[in-house]
Amino acid sequence: MLPIPIAGYWAVRGRRSQVYNEAAFRHFLAVDRLQARRSQRGLFLVLVGIRDRDGRQSMLSMSTASAIFRGLAESVREVDFVGWFREGRVPAALLMQGAGVPEAKVAAVRTAARVGSEVTKRLPSALTSQVRVRVVRLGARDDEWTRA
């Protein structure tokens, strides 16, 4: 896999994913939400961030962003989208779920654990305790949210 610059950050594009900038990622999010509503499927929005000591979202260095994107790329399928939810601060992935998945909460917890594991093993030990992975389930209805 070759590193590519994305909005001033290096990320990895390989057989699994391409890293999209914030505008493109949010476009795919809007399109997939409409599609999910029509097909009665859910979406998982996976958000990864590094919190500073005060609990605020930190601006990511190029090496940290690259490590997080490599972890995300290893955690998702080829059809999932990986990109910036908030440019320079919050890498994210968008995962389409099957129709009527009854154990969505369990799947969200497992997804968060899988992503967290892949991301933290690529980061320096000083940052691993600051990693936050949040999985938001966007359901077939606008008001259906579940957080893990």
JSON list of C-alpha atoms in Angstrom, two decimals:
[
{"chain": "A", "resi": 1, "resn": "MET", "atom": "CA", "xyz": [0.00, 0.00, 0.00]},
{"chain": "A", "resi": 2, "resn": "LEU", "atom": "CA", "xyz": [1.23, 3.46, -0.87]},
{"chain": "A", "resi": 3, "resn": "PRO", "atom": "CA", "xyz": [0.79, 6.51, 1.34]},
{"chain": "A", "resi": 4, "resn": "ILE", "atom": "CA", "xyz": [-1.18, 9.35, -0.22]},
{"chain": "A", "resi": 5, "resn": "PRO", "atom": "CA", "xyz": [-1.64, 12.93, 1.02]},
{"chain": "A", "resi": 6, "resn": "ILE", "atom": "CA", "xyz": [-5.20, 13.71, 2.10]},
{"chain": "A", "resi": 7, "resn": "ALA", "atom": "CA", "xyz": [-5.87, 17.32, 3.07]},
{"chain": "A", "resi": 8, "resn": "GLY", "atom": "CA", "xyz": [-2.34, 17.74, 4.39]},
{"chain": "A", "resi": 9, "resn": "TYR", "atom": "CA", "xyz": [-2.25, 14.32, 6.06]},
{"chain": "A", "resi": 10, "resn": "TRP", "atom": "CA", "xyz": [-0.79, 11.05, 4.92]},
{"chain": "A", "resi": 11, "resn": "ALA", "atom": "CA", "xyz": [-3.15, 8.14, 4.80]},
{"chain": "A", "resi": 12, "resn": "VAL", "atom": "CA", "xyz": [-3.09, 4.74, 3.21]},
{"chain": "A", "resi": 13, "resn": "ARG", "atom": "CA", "xyz": [-5.00, 3.75, 0.12]},
{"chain": "A", "resi": 14, "resn": "GLY", "atom": "CA", "xyz": [-4.88, 0.13, -0.82]},
{"chain": "A", "resi": 15, "resn": "ARG", "atom": "CA", "xyz": [-7.18, -2.64, -1.87]},
{"chain": "A", "resi": 16, "resn": "ARG", "atom": "CA", "xyz": [-9.51, -1.97, 1.06]},
{"chain": "A", "resi": 17, "resn": "SER", "atom": "CA", "xyz": [-10.27, 1.72, 1.12]},
{"chain": "A", "resi": 18, "resn": "GLN", "atom": "CA", "xyz": [-9.69, 5.21, -0.05]},
{"chain": "A", "resi": 19, "resn": "VAL", "atom": "CA", "xyz": [-9.60, 8.09, 2.41]},
{"chain": "A", "resi": 20, "resn": "TYR", "atom": "CA", "xyz": [-12.10, 10.83, 1.55]},
{"chain": "A", "resi": 21, "resn": "ASN", "atom": "CA", "xyz": [-11.97, 14.45, 2.66]},
{"chain": "A", "resi": 22, "resn": "GLU", "atom": "CA", "xyz": [-14.71, 15.81, 4.91]},
{"chain": "A", "resi": 23, "resn": "ALA", "atom": "CA", "xyz": [-16.95, 17.12, 2.11]},
{"chain": "A", "resi": 24, "resn": "ALA", "atom": "CA", "xyz": [-16.85, 13.85, 0.16]},
{"chain": "A", "resi": 25, "resn": "PHE", "atom": "CA", "xyz": [-17.34, 11.73, 3.28]},
{"chain": "A", "resi": 26, "resn": "ARG", "atom": "CA", "xyz": [-20.37, 13.76, 4.38]},
{"chain": "A", "resi": 27, "resn": "HIS", "atom": "CA", "xyz": [-21.79, 13.47, 0.86]},
{"chain": "A", "resi": 28, "resn": "PHE", "atom": "CA", "xyz": [-21.53, 9.66, 1.03]},
{"chain": "A", "resi": 29, "resn": "LEU", "atom": "CA", "xyz": [-23.07, 9.77, 4.51]},
{"chain": "A", "resi": 30, "resn": "ALA", "atom": "CA", "xyz": [-26.09, 11.72, 3.22]},
{"chain": "A", "resi": 31, "resn": "VAL", "atom": "CA", "xyz": [-26.54, 9.44, 0.20]},
{"chain": "A", "resi": 32, "resn": "ASP", "atom": "CA", "xyz": [-26.19, 6.24, 2.24]},
{"chain": "A", "resi": 33, "resn": "ARG", "atom": "CA", "xyz": [-28.66, 7.51, 4.87]},
{"chain": "A", "resi": 34, "resn": "LEU", "atom": "CA", "xyz": [-31.27, 8.04, 2.17]},
{"chain": "A", "resi": 35, "resn": "GLN", "atom": "CA", "xyz": [-30.54, 4.61, 0.69]},
{"chain": "A", "resi": 36, "resn": "ALA", "atom": "CA", "xyz": [-30.70, 2.99, 4.14]},
{"chain": "A", "resi": 37, "resn": "ARG", "atom": "CA", "xyz": [-34.06, 4.59, 4.83]},
{"chain": "A", "resi": 38, "resn": "ARG", "atom": "CA", "xyz": [-35.49, 3.28, 1.54]},
{"chain": "A", "resi": 39, "resn": "SER", "atom": "CA", "xyz": [-34.09, -0.23, 1.97]},
{"chain": "A", "resi": 40, "resn": "GLN", "atom": "CA", "xyz": [-34.80, -0.52, 5.73]},
{"chain": "A", "resi": 41, "resn": "ARG", "atom": "CA", "xyz": [-31.12, -1.02, 6.51]},
{"chain": "A", "resi": 42, "resn": "GLY", "atom": "CA", "xyz": [-29.04, 0.57, 9.20]},
{"chain": "A", "resi": 43, "resn": "LEU", "atom": "CA", "xyz": [-25.69, 2.32, 9.01]},
{"chain": "A", "resi": 44, "resn": "PHE", "atom": "CA", "xyz": [-22.86, 2.40, 11.50]},
{"chain": "A", "resi": 45, "resn": "LEU", "atom": "CA", "xyz": [-20.94, 5.64, 11.67]},
{"chain": "A", "resi": 46, "resn": "VAL", "atom": "CA", "xyz": [-17.61, 4.88, 13.37]},
{"chain": "A", "resi": 47, "resn": "LEU", "atom": "CA", "xyz": [-15.85, 7.94, 14.78]},
{"chain": "A", "resi": 48, "resn": "VAL", "atom": "CA", "xyz": [-12.26, 7.80, 16.06]},
{"chain": "A", "resi": 49, "resn": "GLY", "atom": "CA", "xyz": [-10.66, 10.60, 17.96]},
{"chain": "A", "resi": 50, "resn": "ILE", "atom": "CA", "xyz": [-7.80, 11.45, 20.27]},
{"chain": "A", "resi": 51, "resn": "ARG", "atom": "CA", "xyz": [-8.77, 13.48, 23.36]},
{"chain": "A", "resi": 52, "resn": "ASP", "atom": "CA", "xyz": [-6.29, 15.76, 25.08]},
{"chain": "A", "resi": 53, "resn": "ARG", "atom": "CA", "xyz": [-5.94, 15.97, 28.87]},
{"chain": "A", "resi": 54, "resn": "ASP", "atom": "CA", "xyz": [-8.81, 18.46, 29.05]},
{"chain": "A", "resi": 55, "resn": "GLY", "atom": "CA", "xyz": [-11.11, 16.09, 27.15]},
{"chain": "A", "resi": 56, "resn": "ARG", "atom": "CA", "xyz": [-11.13, 18.15, 23.96]},
{"chain": "A", "resi": 57, "resn": "GLN", "atom": "CA", "xyz": [-10.72, 16.70, 20.50]},
{"chain": "A", "resi": 58, "resn": "SER", "atom": "CA", "xyz": [-7.08, 17.06, 19.46]},
{"chain": "A", "resi": 59, "resn": "MET", "atom": "CA", "xyz": [-5.78, 18.08, 16.05]},
{"chain": "A", "resi": 60, "resn": "LEU", "atom": "CA", "xyz": [-4.05, 14.99, 14.67]},
{"chain": "A", "resi": 61, "resn": "SER", "atom": "CA", "xyz": [-0.47, 14.89, 13.46]},
{"chain": "A", "resi": 62, "resn": "MET", "atom": "CA", "xyz": [0.23, 13.32, 10.08]},
{"chain": "A", "resi": 63, "resn": "SER", "atom": "CA", "xyz": [1.70, 10.18, 11.66]},
{"chain": "A", "resi": 64, "resn": "THR", "atom": "CA", "xyz": [-1.23, 9.77, 14.07]},
{"chain": "A", "resi": 65, "resn": "ALA", "atom": "CA", "xyz": [-3.83, 10.31, 11.32]},
{"chain": "A", "resi": 66, "resn": "SER", "atom": "CA", "xyz": [-2.04, 7.82, 9.08]},
{"chain": "A", "resi": 67, "resn": "ALA", "atom": "CA", "xyz": [-1.97, 5.21, 11.87]},
{"chain": "A", "resi": 68, "resn": "ILE", "atom": "CA", "xyz": [-5.68, 5.70, 12.58]},
{"chain": "A", "resi": 69, "resn": "PHE", "atom": "CA", "xyz": [-6.60, 5.42, 8.90]},
{"chain": "A", "resi": 70, "resn": "ARG", "atom": "CA", "xyz": [-4.52, 2.24, 8.57]},
{"chain": "A", "resi": 71, "resn": "GLY", "atom": "CA", "xyz": [-6.40, 0.79, 11.55]},
{"chain": "A", "resi": 72, "resn": "LEU", "atom": "CA", "xyz": [-9.75, 1.79, 10.06]},
{"chain": "A", "resi": 73, "resn": "ALA", "atom": "CA", "xyz": [-8.79, 0.31, 6.69]},
{"chain": "A", "resi": 74, "resn": "GLU", "atom": "CA", "xyz": [-8.01, -3.02, 8.36]},
{"chain": "A", "resi": 75, "resn": "SER", "atom": "CA", "xyz": [-11.31, -2.95, 10.25]},
{"chain": "A", "resi": 76, "resn": "VAL", "atom": "CA", "xyz": [-13.77, -2.38, 7.41]},
{"chain": "A", "resi": 77, "resn": "ARG", "atom": "CA", "xyz": [-14.90, -4.08, 4.22]},
{"chain": "A", "resi": 78, "resn": "GLU", "atom": "CA", "xyz": [-14.03, -2.94, 0.70]},
{"chain": "A", "resi": 79, "resn": "VAL", "atom": "CA", "xyz": [-17.51, -1.46, 0.25]},
{"chain": "A", "resi": 80, "resn": "ASP", "atom": "CA", "xyz": [-17.31, 0.76, 3.36]},
{"chain": "A", "resi": 81, "resn": "PHE", "atom": "CA", "xyz": [-16.23, 4.41, 3.24]},
{"chain": "A", "resi": 82, "resn": "VAL", "atom": "CA", "xyz": [-13.30, 5.80, 5.24]},
{"chain": "A", "resi": 83, "resn": "GLY", "atom": "CA", "xyz": [-12.59, 9.51, 5.54]},
{"chain": "A", "resi": 84, "resn": "TRP", "atom": "CA", "xyz": [-12.64, 12.64, 7.62]},
{"chain": "A", "resi": 85, "resn": "PHE", "atom": "CA", "xyz": [-15.80, 13.35, 9.62]},
{"chain": "A", "resi": 86, "resn": "ARG", "atom": "CA", "xyz": [-14.10, 16.51, 10.92]},
{"chain": "A", "resi": 87, "resn": "GLU", "atom": "CA", "xyz": [-11.07, 17.42, 8.83]},
{"chain": "A", "resi": 88, "resn": "GLY", "atom": "CA", "xyz": [-7.83, 16.97, 10.78]},
{"chain": "A", "resi": 89, "resn": "ARG", "atom": "CA", "xyz": [-9.58, 15.86, 13.97]},
{"chain": "A", "resi": 90, "resn": "VAL", "atom": "CA", "xyz": [-12.04, 12.97, 13.55]},
{"chain": "A", "resi": 91, "resn": "PRO", "atom": "CA", "xyz": [-11.36, 10.08, 11.15]},
{"chain": "A", "resi": 92, "resn": "ALA", "atom": "CA", "xyz": [-14.45, 7.99, 10.47]},
{"chain": "A", "resi": 93, "resn": "ALA", "atom": "CA", "xyz": [-15.86, 4.99, 8.65]},
{"chain": "A", "resi": 94, "resn": "LEU", "atom": "CA", "xyz": [-19.35, 4.41, 7.28]},
{"chain": "A", "resi": 95, "resn": "LEU", "atom": "CA", "xyz": [-20.53, 0.79, 7.34]},
{"chain": "A", "resi": 96, "resn": "MET", "atom": "CA", "xyz": [-23.77, -0.42, 5.75]},
{"chain": "A", "resi": 97, "resn": "GLN", "atom": "CA", "xyz": [-25.62, -3.02, 7.84]},
{"chain": "A", "resi": 98, "resn": "GLY", "atom": "CA", "xyz": [-27.98, -5.76, 6.75]},
{"chain": "A", "resi": 99, "resn": "ALA", "atom": "CA", "xyz": [-31.74, -5.32, 6.73]},
{"chain": "A", "resi": 100, "resn": "GLY", "atom": "CA", "xyz": [-33.43, -5.72, 10.10]},
{"chain": "A", "resi": 101, "resn": "VAL", "atom": "CA", "xyz": [-30.33, -6.61, 12.11]},
{"chain": "A", "resi": 102, "resn": "PRO", "atom": "CA", "xyz": [-31.87, -7.46, 15.51]},
{"chain": "A", "resi": 103, "resn": "GLU", "atom": "CA", "xyz": [-28.63, -7.40, 17.48]},
{"chain": "A", "resi": 104, "resn": "ALA", "atom": "CA", "xyz": [-27.52, -3.94, 16.35]},
{"chain": "A", "resi": 105, "resn": "LYS", "atom": "CA", "xyz": [-26.32, -2.94, 19.82]},
{"chain": "A", "resi": 106, "resn": "VAL", "atom": "CA", "xyz": [-24.14, -6.04, 20.07]},
{"chain": "A", "resi": 107, "resn": "ALA", "atom": "CA", "xyz": [-22.77, -5.43, 16.57]},
{"chain": "A", "resi": 108, "resn": "ALA", "atom": "CA", "xyz": [-22.01, -1.79, 17.47]},
{"chain": "A", "resi": 109, "resn": "VAL", "atom": "CA", "xyz": [-20.07, -2.83, 20.57]},
{"chain": "A", "resi": 110, "resn": "ARG", "atom": "CA", "xyz": [-18.13, -5.45, 18.60]},
{"chain": "A", "resi": 111, "resn": "THR", "atom": "CA", "xyz": [-17.38, -2.94, 15.84]},
{"chain": "A", "resi": 112, "resn": "ALA", "atom": "CA", "xyz": [-16.09, -0.41, 18.37]},
{"chain": "A", "resi": 113, "resn": "ALA", "atom": "CA", "xyz": [-13.87, -3.06, 19.98]},
{"chain": "A", "resi": 114, "resn": "ARG", "atom": "CA", "xyz": [-12.51, -4.26, 16.62]},
{"chain": "A", "resi": 115, "resn": "VAL", "atom": "CA", "xyz": [-11.74, -0.74, 15.40]},
{"chain": "A", "resi": 116, "resn": "GLY", "atom": "CA", "xyz": [-10.25, 0.27, 18.75]},
{"chain": "A", "resi": 117, "resn": "SER", "atom": "CA", "xyz": [-7.97, -2.74, 18.73]},
{"chain": "A", "resi": 118, "resn": "GLU", "atom": "CA", "xyz": [-6.75, -2.15, 15.18]},
{"chain": "A", "resi": 119, "resn": "VAL", "atom": "CA", "xyz": [-6.18, 1.56, 15.78]},
{"chain": "A", "resi": 120, "resn": "THR", "atom": "CA", "xyz": [-4.43, 1.30, 19.14]},
{"chain": "A", "resi": 121, "resn": "LYS", "atom": "CA", "xyz": [-1.94, -1.33, 18.01]},
{"chain": "A", "resi": 122, "resn": "ARG", "atom": "CA", "xyz": [-0.71, 1.15, 15.38]},
{"chain": "A", "resi": 123, "resn": "LEU", "atom": "CA", "xyz": [-0.33, 4.12, 17.73]},
{"chain": "A", "resi": 124, "resn": "PRO", "atom": "CA", "xyz": [2.46, 4.95, 20.21]},
{"chain": "A", "resi": 125, "resn": "SER", "atom": "CA", "xyz": [1.67, 3.74, 23.72]},
{"chain": "A", "resi": 126, "resn": "ALA", "atom": "CA", "xyz": [1.44, 7.34, 24.97]},
{"chain": "A", "resi": 127, "resn": "LEU", "atom": "CA", "xyz": [-1.66, 7.87, 22.79]},
{"chain": "A", "resi": 128, "resn": "THR", "atom": "CA", "xyz": [-3.51, 4.59, 23.27]},
{"chain": "A", "resi": 129, "resn": "SER", "atom": "CA", "xyz": [-5.27, 5.72, 26.46]},
{"chain": "A", "resi": 130, "resn": "GLN", "atom": "CA", "xyz": [-6.52, 8.84, 24.68]},
{"chain": "A", "resi": 131, "resn": "VAL", "atom": "CA", "xyz": [-8.20, 7.03, 21.78]},
{"chain": "A", "resi": 132, "resn": "ARG", "atom": "CA", "xyz": [-11.98, 7.22, 21.69]},
{"chain": "A", "resi": 133, "resn": "VAL", "atom": "CA", "xyz": [-14.04, 5.09, 19.32]},
{"chain": "A", "resi": 134, "resn": "ARG", "atom": "CA", "xyz": [-17.73, 5.82, 19.05]},
{"chain": "A", "resi": 135, "resn": "VAL", "atom": "CA", "xyz": [-20.16, 3.85, 16.92]},
{"chain": "A", "resi": 136, "resn": "VAL", "atom": "CA", "xyz": [-23.43, 5.56, 16.09]},
{"chain": "A", "resi": 137, "resn": "ARG", "atom": "CA", "xyz": [-26.15, 3.47, 14.50]},
{"chain": "A", "resi": 138, "resn": "LEU", "atom": "CA", "xyz": [-28.17, 5.46, 12.02]},
{"chain": "A", "resi": 139, "resn": "GLY", "atom": "CA", "xyz": [-31.35, 3.52, 11.51]},
{"chain": "A", "resi": 140, "resn": "ALA", "atom": "CA", "xyz": [-33.94, 3.27, 8.82]},
{"chain": "A", "resi": 141, "resn": "ARG", "atom": "CA", "xyz": [-35.83, 6.05, 10.63]},
{"chain": "A", "resi": 142, "resn": "ASP", "atom": "CA", "xyz": [-34.23, 9.44, 11.28]},
{"chain": "A", "resi": 143, "resn": "ASP", "atom": "CA", "xyz": [-34.77, 9.21, 15.03]},
{"chain": "A", "resi": 144, "resn": "GLU", "atom": "CA", "xyz": [-33.22, 5.76, 15.53]},
{"chain": "A", "resi": 145, "resn": "TRP", "atom": "CA", "xyz": [-29.83, 6.23, 17.21]},
{"chain": "A", "resi": 146, "resn": "THR", "atom": "CA", "xyz": [-27.86, 3.76, 19.26]},
{"chain": "A", "resi": 147, "resn": "ARG", "atom": "CA", "xyz": [-24.42, 4.51, 20.67]},
{"chain": "A", "resi": 148, "resn": "ALA", "atom": "CA", "xyz": [-21.76, 2.05, 21.74]}
]
